[in-house]
Tab-separated table of C-alpha atoms in Angstrom:
chain	number	residue	atom	x	y	z
F	187	MET	CA	125.460	37.606	121.133
F	188	GLU	CA	122.003	36.615	122.391
F	189	ALA	CA	121.314	35.526	125.936
F	190	ASN	CA	117.794	34.862	127.199
F	191	GLY	CA	116.271	36.617	124.240
F	192	GLU	CA	118.402	39.766	124.748
F	193	ILE	CA	121.203	41.017	122.550
F	194	THR	CA	124.499	41.591	124.307
F	195	GLN	CA	127.502	43.409	122.896
F	196	THR	CA	131.173	42.727	123.424
F	197	PRO	CA	133.489	45.500	124.704
F	198	GLU	CA	135.143	45.699	121.263
F	199	ALA	CA	131.790	46.305	119.578
F	200	ARG	CA	130.842	48.992	122.099
F	201	GLN	CA	134.227	50.691	121.611
F	202	TYR	CA	133.771	50.561	117.822
F	203	ARG	CA	130.282	52.050	118.058
F	204	SER	CA	131.471	54.845	120.343
F	205	ASP	CA	134.437	55.648	118.097
F	206	THR	CA	132.270	55.590	114.986
F	207	GLY	CA	129.593	57.755	116.567
F	208	THR	CA	132.168	60.246	117.806
F	209	SER	CA	133.849	60.459	114.415
F	210	MET	CA	130.517	60.829	112.636
F	211	PHE	CA	129.389	63.502	115.094
F	212	SER	CA	132.670	65.376	114.792
F	213	GLY	CA	132.551	65.127	111.001
F	214	ALA	CA	129.006	66.406	110.901
F	215	THR	CA	129.924	69.225	113.270
F	216	GLU	CA	132.951	70.171	111.228
F	217	GLY	CA	130.928	70.031	108.030
F	218	SER	CA	128.212	72.243	109.455
F	219	VAL	CA	130.770	74.679	110.863
F	220	GLY	CA	132.647	74.722	107.593
F	221	HIS	CA	129.430	75.313	105.702
F	222	GLN	CA	128.555	78.175	108.009
F	223	SER	CA	132.026	79.665	107.731
F	224	ASP	CA	132.071	79.338	103.947
F	225	ASN	CA	128.832	81.258	103.383
F	226	PRO	CA	128.235	83.539	106.359
F	227	VAL	CA	126.696	86.269	104.251
F	228	SER	CA	124.048	84.189	102.502
F	229	GLU	CA	122.298	83.293	105.773
F	230	THR	CA	122.211	86.890	106.961
F	231	THR	CA	121.275	88.459	103.661
F	232	ALA	CA	118.377	86.104	102.850
F	233	PRO	CA	115.926	87.620	105.378
F	234	SER	CA	116.881	91.145	104.379
F	235	SER	CA	116.314	90.384	100.690
F	236	SER	CA	112.896	88.884	101.401
F	237	LEU	CA	112.042	91.839	103.625
F	238	SER	CA	113.118	94.302	100.960
F	239	SER	CA	110.971	92.534	98.363
F	240	GLN	CA	107.985	92.726	100.701
F	241	GLN	CA	108.620	96.411	101.255
F	242	VAL	CA	108.742	97.015	97.505
F	243	ASP	CA	105.456	95.158	97.043
F	244	LEU	CA	103.801	97.141	99.835
F	245	THR	CA	104.970	100.475	98.452
F	246	GLU	CA	103.420	99.636	95.084
F	247	ILE	CA	99.964	99.176	96.660
F	248	ASP	CA	97.736	102.233	96.363
F	249	GLY	CA	96.118	102.578	99.789
F	250	GLY	CA	95.823	98.804	100.278
F	251	LEU	CA	92.150	98.714	99.285
F	252	SER	CA	92.786	96.545	96.237
F	253	MET	CA	94.612	94.026	98.428
F	254	LEU	CA	91.732	94.112	100.938
F	255	LEU	CA	89.183	93.450	98.202
F	256	GLU	CA	91.293	90.609	96.824
F	257	ARG	CA	91.655	88.985	100.252
F	258	SER	CA	87.934	89.374	100.815
F	259	ARG	CA	87.225	87.699	97.486
F	260	GLN	CA	89.506	84.799	98.406
F	261	SER	CA	87.835	84.410	101.813
F	262	LEU	CA	84.385	84.400	100.253
F	263	GLY	CA	85.551	81.786	97.762
F	264	SER	CA	86.720	79.581	100.647
F	265	CYS	CA	83.356	80.066	102.369
F	266	LYS	CA	81.541	79.023	99.192
F	267	GLU	CA	83.639	75.862	99.011
F	268	ALA	CA	82.796	75.125	102.652
F	269	VAL	CA	79.091	75.655	101.933
F	270	VAL	CA	79.191	73.181	99.043
F	271	PHE	CA	81.078	70.629	101.164
F	272	LEU	CA	78.719	70.956	104.136
F	273	LYS	CA	75.648	70.589	101.934
F	274	SER	CA	77.091	67.469	100.315
F	275	ARG	CA	78.118	66.058	103.691
F	276	ALA	CA	74.656	66.776	105.132
F	277	LYS	CA	73.059	64.959	102.206
F	278	VAL	CA	75.346	61.959	102.662
F	279	GLU	CA	74.709	61.841	106.422
F	280	GLU	CA	70.963	62.110	105.883
F	281	GLU	CA	70.945	59.268	103.368
F	282	TYR	CA	73.163	57.143	105.603
F	283	GLY	CA	71.012	57.830	108.678
F	284	ARG	CA	67.776	57.070	106.864
F	285	SER	CA	69.191	53.845	105.427
F	286	LEU	CA	70.572	52.732	108.794
F	287	GLN	CA	67.341	53.620	110.543
F	288	LYS	CA	65.347	51.676	107.971
F	289	VAL	CA	67.545	48.599	108.385
F	290	ALA	CA	67.364	48.783	112.185
F	291	GLN	CA	63.605	49.145	112.196
F	292	GLN	CA	63.172	46.218	109.810
F	293	THR	CA	65.414	44.068	111.977
F	294	LEU	CA	63.541	44.962	115.153
F	295	LYS	CA	60.259	44.191	113.432
F	296	MET	CA	61.532	40.782	112.403
F	297	MET	CA	62.711	40.116	115.949
F	298	ASP	CA	59.309	41.070	117.344
F	299	ASN	CA	57.593	38.673	114.961
F	300	GLY	CA	59.970	35.897	115.950
F	301	ALA	CA	59.410	36.551	119.644
F	302	ARG	CA	55.669	36.214	119.203
F	303	THR	CA	55.956	32.859	117.467
F	304	SER	CA	58.408	31.466	120.025
F	305	LEU	CA	57.735	30.929	123.687
F	306	GLY	CA	60.053	33.718	124.779
F	307	MET	CA	63.253	35.654	124.052
F	308	SER	CA	66.601	34.077	124.703
F	309	THR	CA	69.662	35.911	126.026
F	310	GLN	CA	71.181	35.936	122.534
F	311	GLN	CA	68.070	37.536	121.094
F	312	ALA	CA	68.019	40.131	123.904
F	313	ALA	CA	71.660	41.087	123.212
F	314	TRP	CA	70.964	41.231	119.501
F	315	GLN	CA	67.983	43.479	120.116
F	316	ARG	CA	70.118	45.875	122.193
F	317	LEU	CA	72.704	45.946	119.386
F	318	VAL	CA	70.048	46.784	116.807
F	319	GLU	CA	68.656	49.490	119.083
F	320	VAL	CA	72.164	50.995	119.317
F	321	HIS	CA	72.268	51.151	115.511
F	322	GLU	CA	68.877	52.805	115.530
F	323	THR	CA	70.272	55.413	117.945
F	324	LEU	CA	73.260	55.891	115.644
F	325	ALA	CA	70.901	56.470	112.739
F	326	SER	CA	69.001	59.067	114.759
F	327	ASN	CA	72.277	60.823	115.658
F	328	ARG	CA	73.277	60.811	111.999
F	329	MET	CA	70.000	62.479	111.134
F	330	LYS	CA	70.575	65.144	113.793
F	331	PHE	CA	74.133	65.661	112.540
F	332	SER	CA	72.779	66.091	109.010
F	333	ILE	CA	70.397	68.788	110.252
F	334	THR	CA	73.276	70.564	112.029
F	335	LEU	CA	75.379	70.482	108.862
F	336	SER	CA	72.485	71.915	106.871
F	337	GLU	CA	72.117	74.750	109.379
F	338	MET	CA	75.849	75.478	109.177
F	339	SER	CA	75.757	75.533	105.384
F	340	ASP	CA	72.739	77.863	105.422
F	341	TYR	CA	74.465	80.189	107.895
F	342	LEU	CA	77.632	80.316	105.812
F	343	GLY	CA	75.575	80.853	102.658
F	344	ASN	CA	73.825	83.859	104.201
F	345	TYR	CA	77.181	85.141	105.462
F	346	VAL	CA	78.643	84.910	101.956
F	347	LYS	CA	75.689	86.797	100.473
F	348	THR	CA	75.961	89.562	103.088
F	349	LYS	CA	79.710	89.966	102.696
F	350	GLU	CA	79.486	89.929	98.911
F	351	SER	CA	76.993	92.787	99.118
F	352	VAL	CA	79.297	94.691	101.483
F	353	ARG	CA	82.280	94.038	99.222
F	354	ARG	CA	80.321	95.221	96.167
F	355	LYS	CA	79.281	98.429	97.932
F	356	LEU	CA	82.838	99.018	99.110
F	357	LYS	CA	84.170	98.539	95.598
F	358	GLU	CA	81.575	100.915	94.152
F	359	THR	CA	82.389	103.498	96.829
F	360	GLU	CA	86.096	103.155	96.075
F	361	GLN	CA	85.464	103.645	92.357
F	362	ARG	CA	83.284	106.688	93.028
F	363	TYR	CA	85.877	108.286	95.293
F	364	GLN	CA	88.640	107.415	92.850
F	365	LYS	CA	86.705	109.136	90.075
F	366	ALA	CA	86.179	112.191	92.311
F	367	ILE	CA	89.910	112.286	93.055
F	368	GLU	CA	90.770	112.111	89.353
F	369	GLU	CA	88.310	114.912	88.580
F	370	SER	CA	89.775	117.019	91.394
F	371	GLN	CA	93.275	116.421	90.064
F	372	THR	CA	92.146	117.465	86.579
F	373	MET	CA	90.573	120.648	87.944
F	374	LEU	CA	93.718	121.312	89.942
F	375	GLU	CA	95.892	120.967	86.853
F	376	ARG	CA	93.642	123.359	84.938
F	377	ALA	CA	93.682	125.888	87.776
F	378	ARG	CA	97.457	125.656	88.032
F	379	ALA	CA	97.882	126.175	84.287
F	380	LYS	CA	95.531	129.175	84.422
F	381	TYR	CA	97.386	130.578	87.420
F	382	GLU	CA	100.744	130.200	85.707
F	383	ALA	CA	99.422	131.910	82.552
F	384	GLN	CA	97.971	134.817	84.535
F	385	SER	CA	101.173	135.110	86.578
F	386	SER	CA	103.291	135.340	83.439
F	387	GLU	CA	100.878	137.926	81.986
F	388	TRP	CA	101.008	139.942	85.213
F	389	GLU	CA	104.810	139.861	85.222
F	390	ARG	CA	104.862	141.016	81.601
F	391	LEU	CA	102.556	143.941	82.445
F	392	LEU	CA	104.704	144.870	85.433
F	393	VAL	CA	107.825	144.880	83.298
F	394	LYS	CA	106.071	146.956	80.631
F	395	SER	CA	104.762	149.515	83.154
F	396	GLY	CA	108.203	149.755	84.747
F	397	ASN	CA	109.807	150.491	81.395
F	398	SER	CA	107.204	153.187	80.599
F	399	LYS	CA	107.782	154.851	83.972
F	400	THR	CA	111.521	154.831	83.393
F	401	GLU	CA	111.113	156.357	79.942
F	402	GLY	CA	108.753	159.071	81.331
F	403	ALA	CA	111.206	159.941	84.079
F	404	MET	CA	114.037	160.180	81.587
F	405	GLN	CA	111.944	162.401	79.280
F	406	GLY	CA	110.954	164.683	82.202
F	407	GLN	CA	114.560	164.974	83.260
F	408	HIS	CA	115.591	165.838	79.708
F	409	GLN	CA	112.841	168.479	79.416
F	410	GLY	CA	113.873	169.970	82.758
F	411	GLN	CA	117.426	170.202	81.571
F	412	GLN	CA	116.306	171.942	78.373
F	413	GLN	CA	114.111	174.414	80.314
F	414	GLY	CA	116.970	175.141	82.652
F	415	GLN	CA	119.275	175.836	79.760
F	416	GLN	CA	116.676	178.157	78.150
F	417	SER	CA	116.071	180.079	81.399
F	418	SER	CA	119.792	180.481	81.949
F	419	SER	CA	120.256	181.778	78.405
F	420	ARG	CA	117.359	184.254	78.900
F	421	SER	CA	118.804	185.494	82.155
F	422	LYS	CA	122.120	185.942	80.440
F	423	ASN	CA	120.463	187.973	77.665
F	424	VAL	CA	118.579	190.165	80.157
F	425	GLY	CA	121.705	190.714	82.154
F	426	SER	CA	123.674	191.659	79.094
F	427	ALA	CA	120.903	194.075	78.021
F	428	VAL	CA	120.778	195.716	81.410
F	429	SER	CA	124.510	195.928	81.578
F	430	GLY	CA	124.514	197.475	78.095
F	431	ILE	CA	121.973	200.075	79.146
F	432	PHE	CA	123.909	200.931	82.236
F	433	SER	CA	127.146	201.024	80.310
F	434	LYS	CA	125.523	203.241	77.679
F	435	HIS	CA	124.214	205.741	80.190
F	436	LYS	CA	127.062	205.415	82.597
F	437	GLY	CA	128.134	209.068	82.196
F	438	SER	CA	124.572	210.592	82.250
F	439	THR	CA	123.395	212.888	84.972
F	440	GLN	CA	120.465	212.472	87.267
F	441	GLU	CA	118.312	214.727	85.198
F	442	SER	CA	118.936	212.824	82.033
F	443	LEU	CA	118.047	209.586	83.752
F	444	GLU	CA	114.782	211.020	85.022
F	445	ARG	CA	113.962	212.311	81.589
F	446	MET	CA	114.636	208.936	80.088
F	447	GLY	CA	112.365	207.330	82.670
F	448	GLN	CA	109.562	209.740	81.903
F	449	GLU	CA	109.930	209.068	78.217
F	450	ALA	CA	109.825	205.375	78.851
F	451	GLY	CA	106.735	205.773	81.072
């Protein structure tokens, strides 16, 4: 119902709105709770999956210099776009300021000529002159703004040139160091292969010298055994000869022994 331009509601309508709002709120709450209870894992696993993908991407970057150079290239591209925009905007502002200034000056000149022909300047002409002078001031401000935009574009252009030179030098330095690293790795592989070959050769010589020493020791031991056997057989022969002599002359007298010694001498 409307009373004095205001809308009034009956108690039944207010009760219906409150019941409907409560039921809608409870339904939305139950739906959201049910949705959360149905998929509790998806909400918790989404950040971890994105984090793991970022970690994989970061581990694949070699030192991060390539990413730095790429970001630098993108930043310089944005600066170049800003330079082009500022130059275009400065040109537009300059043309607009010059055109507005020209129109204002022509209007003021016409007003001056009219004031000379008439007896004086009315209040309407004075207000109109102030309005035209405001437009002339706007034109001057546009010209100044155009100069500021040109200075900004020149500054950004010089900045882009400087940073491109720095980026080029950094890229060349990275390539030079990368080449030095590859050459060092190649030399390292060659030195390792040479070391392994010499180590295997040294081990082979050690094994060969050890076998020769073992064979020499065995031969010396065998020769010693043979010499010992020969000396023992000789001592046995001498002993048997002496025992035979003594057994032969066992019954001889002292005189016969002396005579035998003289004969032997």
